Short mmCIF file of C-alpha atoms in Angstrom, two decimals:
data_model
loop_
_atom_site.label_atom_id
_atom_site.label_comp_id
_atom_site.label_asym_id
_atom_site.label_seq_id
_atom_site.Cartn_x
_atom_site.Cartn_y
_atom_site.Cartn_z
CA MET A 1 81.08 61.92 119.75
CA ASN A 2 81.69 59.66 116.30
CA ALA A 3 84.39 61.10 113.59
CA SER A 4 82.29 62.28 111.22
CA LEU A 5 80.28 64.39 113.61
CA ALA A 6 83.54 65.95 115.06
CA GLY A 7 84.66 66.86 111.20
CA TYR A 8 81.39 68.54 110.39
CA LEU A 9 81.91 70.76 113.74
CA GLU A 10 85.41 71.67 112.79
CA LEU A 11 84.24 72.30 109.65
CA ALA A 12 81.46 74.81 110.94
CA ILE A 13 84.16 76.65 112.95
CA ALA A 14 86.35 76.74 109.88
CA VAL A 15 83.73 78.28 107.88
CA SER A 16 82.81 80.58 110.29
CA VAL A 17 86.17 81.83 111.18
CA GLU A 18 86.97 82.44 107.73
CA SER A 19 83.81 84.41 106.83
CA LEU A 20 84.87 86.67 110.09
CA ALA A 21 88.57 86.89 108.76
CA GLN A 22 86.95 88.20 105.10
CA VAL A 23 85.03 91.04 107.23
CA LEU A 24 87.99 91.85 109.50
CA MET A 25 89.89 92.30 106.09
CA LYS A 26 87.19 94.48 104.77
CA ILE A 27 87.33 96.76 108.03
CA GLY A 28 90.83 96.64 107.39
CA SER A 29 90.82 97.75 104.36
CA ALA A 30 88.61 101.16 104.63
CA LYS A 31 89.83 104.20 103.23
CA PRO A 32 89.63 107.22 105.98
CA SER A 33 86.09 108.48 105.87
CA SER A 34 84.92 111.20 103.82
CA VAL A 35 82.23 113.84 104.27
CA THR A 36 80.00 111.70 102.09
CA ALA A 37 79.65 108.09 104.05
CA ALA A 38 80.21 105.83 101.07
CA SER A 39 80.10 102.43 101.54
CA ALA A 40 83.82 102.21 101.77
CA SER A 41 83.77 104.14 104.94
CA LEU A 42 81.11 102.16 106.53
CA PRO A 43 83.29 99.84 108.94
CA ALA A 44 85.70 102.90 109.64
CA THR A 45 82.94 105.22 110.85
CA ARG A 46 81.26 102.07 112.75
CA PHE A 47 84.46 100.75 114.29
CA GLY A 48 86.02 104.21 115.07
CA SER A 49 89.82 104.52 115.64
CA ALA A 50 91.33 101.24 115.66
CA ARG A 51 94.14 101.15 113.45
CA ARG A 52 94.07 99.24 110.26
CA GLU A 53 96.95 97.45 111.18
CA THR A 54 95.01 95.87 113.98
CA TRP A 55 92.15 94.53 111.84
CA ILE A 56 94.63 92.89 109.44
CA LEU A 57 96.44 91.31 112.27
CA LEU A 58 93.08 90.21 113.40
CA ALA A 59 92.54 88.66 110.02
CA VAL A 60 95.55 86.99 109.47
CA ALA A 61 95.14 85.16 113.09
CA ALA A 62 91.58 84.44 112.04
CA TYR A 63 92.87 82.82 108.75
CA VAL A 64 95.55 80.88 110.79
CA VAL A 65 92.84 79.61 112.83
CA GLU A 66 90.83 78.65 110.15
CA ILE A 67 93.44 76.78 108.30
CA LEU A 68 94.22 74.69 111.11
CA PHE A 69 90.31 73.78 111.73
CA TYR A 70 89.82 72.87 108.05
CA SER A 71 92.97 70.61 108.13
CA LEU A 72 91.40 69.07 111.52
CA ALA A 73 88.27 68.86 109.63
CA LEU A 74 89.95 66.95 106.87
CA ARG A 75 90.87 64.10 108.86
CA HIS A 76 87.58 63.13 109.23
CA LEU A 77 85.72 64.16 106.03
CA SER A 78 86.36 63.62 102.41
CA LEU A 79 87.30 66.54 100.12
CA SER A 80 83.95 65.63 98.54
CA VAL A 81 82.00 66.66 101.36
CA ALA A 82 84.62 69.66 102.78
CA PHE A 83 84.45 71.36 99.49
CA PRO A 84 80.93 72.17 99.07
CA CYS A 85 80.36 72.76 102.52
CA GLY A 86 83.44 75.16 102.32
CA SER A 87 81.69 77.27 99.91
CA LEU A 88 78.71 78.18 102.70
CA CYS A 89 81.37 80.94 103.95
CA PHE A 90 79.67 82.90 100.84
CA VAL A 91 76.63 82.72 102.92
CA GLY A 92 78.56 83.69 106.26
CA VAL A 93 79.86 86.52 104.35
CA ALA A 94 76.74 87.72 102.88
CA LEU A 95 75.28 87.40 106.47
CA LEU A 96 77.97 89.08 108.17
CA SER A 97 78.24 92.12 105.53
CA ARG A 98 74.31 92.48 105.63
CA TYR A 99 74.28 92.79 109.40
CA PHE A 100 77.81 93.79 110.68
CA LEU A 101 78.89 95.69 107.68
CA GLY A 102 75.99 97.36 106.94
CA GLU A 103 76.05 96.27 103.34
CA THR A 104 73.06 95.95 101.39
CA VAL A 105 72.61 92.26 100.25
CA SER A 106 69.86 92.31 98.20
CA ARG A 107 67.90 89.24 96.68
CA THR A 108 69.44 89.51 93.54
CA ARG A 109 72.81 88.89 95.62
CA TRP A 110 71.14 85.88 97.28
CA VAL A 111 70.00 84.33 94.07
CA GLY A 112 73.56 84.68 92.68
CA ILE A 113 75.24 82.82 95.88
CA ALA A 114 72.41 80.43 95.78
CA PHE A 115 73.52 79.39 92.06
CA ILE A 116 77.30 79.59 93.51
CA LEU A 117 76.70 77.26 95.93
CA GLY A 118 74.75 74.58 93.60
CA GLY A 119 77.50 75.24 90.83
CA VAL A 120 80.29 74.19 93.41
CA THR A 121 78.35 70.98 94.74
CA LEU A 122 77.91 70.20 91.44
CA LEU A 123 81.99 70.39 90.84
CA ALA A 124 82.66 68.58 93.75
CA SER A 125 80.65 65.46 92.85
CA MET B 1 67.83 111.28 94.51
CA ALA B 2 71.23 109.64 94.19
CA SER B 3 72.05 107.35 91.08
CA SER B 4 73.07 103.84 92.22
CA PRO B 5 76.09 102.85 90.73
CA HIS B 6 75.50 99.56 88.46
CA ARG B 7 78.64 99.33 86.52
CA PRO B 8 81.87 99.05 88.89
CA PRO B 9 84.81 101.86 87.95
CA PRO B 10 87.38 99.86 85.93
CA GLY B 11 89.91 99.89 88.81
CA VAL B 12 87.72 97.41 90.44
CA ILE B 13 86.92 95.07 87.41
CA ALA B 14 90.74 95.09 86.86
CA GLY B 15 91.17 94.24 90.56
CA LEU B 16 88.64 91.49 90.43
CA VAL B 17 90.35 89.91 87.38
CA LEU B 18 93.55 90.26 88.91
CA ALA B 19 92.46 88.55 92.16
CA ILE B 20 90.87 85.70 90.19
CA VAL B 21 94.04 85.13 88.08
CA LEU B 22 96.56 85.42 91.25
CA ASP B 23 93.67 83.04 93.21
CA THR B 24 94.23 80.68 90.26
CA VAL B 25 97.73 80.92 90.21
CA THR B 26 98.04 80.13 94.17
CA GLN B 27 95.83 77.15 94.06
CA VAL B 28 97.26 75.12 90.74
CA SER B 29 101.21 76.09 91.87
CA TRP B 30 100.71 75.17 95.50
CA LYS B 31 98.99 71.67 94.26
CA MET B 32 102.02 71.48 91.88
CA SER B 33 104.25 71.98 94.78
CA ALA B 34 102.56 69.45 96.98
CA ASN B 35 103.86 66.11 95.12
CA GLY B 36 106.59 65.03 97.65
CA PRO B 37 105.70 62.54 100.31
CA GLY B 38 106.62 65.28 103.20
CA LEU B 39 106.38 69.03 103.92
CA LEU B 40 109.75 69.75 103.15
CA GLN B 41 109.52 68.54 99.99
CA THR B 42 106.55 70.87 99.21
CA LEU B 43 108.24 73.96 100.96
CA THR B 44 111.44 73.68 98.88
CA ASN B 45 109.72 73.47 95.73
CA PRO B 46 109.92 76.50 93.46
CA TRP B 47 106.26 76.39 92.91
CA PHE B 48 105.81 76.80 96.51
CA ALA B 49 107.72 79.99 96.09
CA VAL B 50 105.45 80.92 92.97
CA ALA B 51 102.38 80.05 95.35
CA MET B 52 103.89 82.31 98.06
CA ALA B 53 104.50 85.18 95.98
CA ALA B 54 101.00 85.08 94.37
CA LEU B 55 99.57 84.95 97.72
CA CYS B 56 101.60 88.02 99.07
CA LEU B 57 100.38 89.73 95.81
CA GLN B 58 96.80 88.90 96.27
CA PHE B 59 96.68 90.00 99.68
CA TRP B 60 97.94 93.82 98.22
CA ASN B 61 95.38 93.43 95.40
CA TRP B 62 92.22 92.20 97.58
CA MET B 63 93.01 95.09 100.10
CA ARG B 64 92.70 97.49 97.07
CA VAL B 65 89.47 95.82 95.84
CA LEU B 66 87.76 95.78 99.29
CA GLY B 67 88.65 99.61 99.66
CA SER B 68 86.46 100.24 96.68
CA ALA B 69 83.71 97.77 96.82
CA ASP B 70 81.07 95.90 99.13
CA LEU B 71 82.57 92.60 100.63
CA SER B 72 79.43 90.94 99.49
CA PHE B 73 79.98 92.07 95.91
CA ALA B 74 83.79 91.23 95.54
CA GLN B 75 83.73 88.01 97.19
CA PRO B 76 81.22 86.29 95.69
CA ILE B 77 82.45 87.21 92.48
CA THR B 78 85.91 85.17 93.32
CA ALA B 79 83.92 82.19 92.85
CA LEU B 80 85.10 82.24 89.29
CA SER B 81 88.54 80.97 90.55
CA TYR B 82 86.72 77.47 90.84
CA VAL B 83 85.74 77.75 87.43
CA THR B 84 89.58 78.47 86.23
CA VAL B 85 91.20 76.19 88.35
CA LEU B 86 88.91 73.28 87.32
CA SER B 87 89.29 74.37 83.60
CA LEU B 88 93.02 74.80 84.21
CA SER B 89 93.58 71.02 85.68
CA ALA B 90 91.25 69.63 83.11
CA TRP B 91 93.55 71.07 80.44
CA CYS B 92 97.01 70.18 81.92
CA PHE B 93 95.95 66.87 82.94
CA HIS B 94 93.84 66.17 79.85
CA ASP B 95 90.58 64.94 81.81
CA ARG B 96 87.38 65.57 80.45
CA LEU B 97 85.02 67.21 82.26
CA THR B 98 82.06 65.30 83.32
CA ILE B 99 78.47 66.46 82.30
CA ARG B 100 77.91 67.77 85.82
CA GLN B 101 80.91 69.67 86.66
CA ALA B 102 80.36 71.38 83.30
CA LEU B 103 76.76 72.05 84.77
CA GLY B 104 78.39 73.55 88.19
CA ILE B 105 80.44 75.67 85.79
CA ALA B 106 77.40 76.80 84.12
CA SER B 107 75.85 77.49 87.64
CA ILE B 108 78.63 79.12 89.07
CA LEU B 109 78.98 81.44 86.00
CA VAL B 110 75.00 82.32 86.16
CA GLY B 111 75.54 83.10 89.81
CA VAL B 112 78.35 85.46 89.12
CA TRP B 113 76.31 87.13 86.48
CA PHE B 114 73.45 87.67 88.96
CA ILE B 115 76.20 89.26 91.56
CA SER B 116 77.47 91.54 88.79
CA ARG B 117 74.26 92.67 88.45
CA THR B 118 73.80 94.28 91.82
CA PRO B 119 75.64 97.67 92.40
CA HIS B 120 79.55 97.51 93.49
CA VAL B 121 78.86 99.56 96.43
CA THR B 122 76.58 100.31 99.23
CA THR B 123 75.55 104.46 99.27
CA VAL B 124 74.26 106.44 101.87
CA SER B 125 71.74 108.68 101.03
CA PRO B 126 71.44 111.75 102.28
CA ALA B 127 68.36 111.21 104.07
CA GLY B 128 70.38 108.48 106.08
CA SER B 129 68.72 105.44 104.55
CA ARG B 130 70.83 102.91 102.70
CA LYS B 131 70.20 102.56 99.16
CA PRO B 132 70.92 99.11 96.81
#
């Protein structure tokens, strides 16, 4: 496996884990559910009785793993490559929010994310 | 029919602004602390303490924001910190922004504007179907 490929794989893992960490934070931030199911309580109603602290600890652990893999990736990749690829976590978060948290990710949000990705790519060049 | 919330409450807006400010402070002071050759120089630099303090505040603030807004709404908004960090660096070190970077900033601003046009929370109607 050449160094560049290893770097991309490590970066892919870092981005995936960071998206997961953000979702774990979101679940851990959920207020106790009220009678009317507002968005903030969706994770709480889905993931039941696990304590908030558990989710937050898992999120911190995920961030630690992400920092590790991102550091590994930076040995093989330049920052001008790693930085825009890192912004792919916006896509990861949107997907996980849609399919895991039940949030509505409309076309408008996807358009916004596309502009952000394009902007970050331009910034890194 | 329930109305979809299009304008986030002031608390959410304030939380997002604070998140961007803290994110910017964290990144810039972290970078300023990393001016020594070794890890020890970075860890003992006073700017590192500033970065870590901002990081702790950010954790507390972000939890509050996420309690009141969709993750897929709040997280892209924080892309604005790319703009603030770059602008601050350019101002501090008297760098000129290239045309590409200016276009990148504009693109991010457009993207964040699109995100802000979506409701900040996903609401569930009494019938059980999700509304945007």
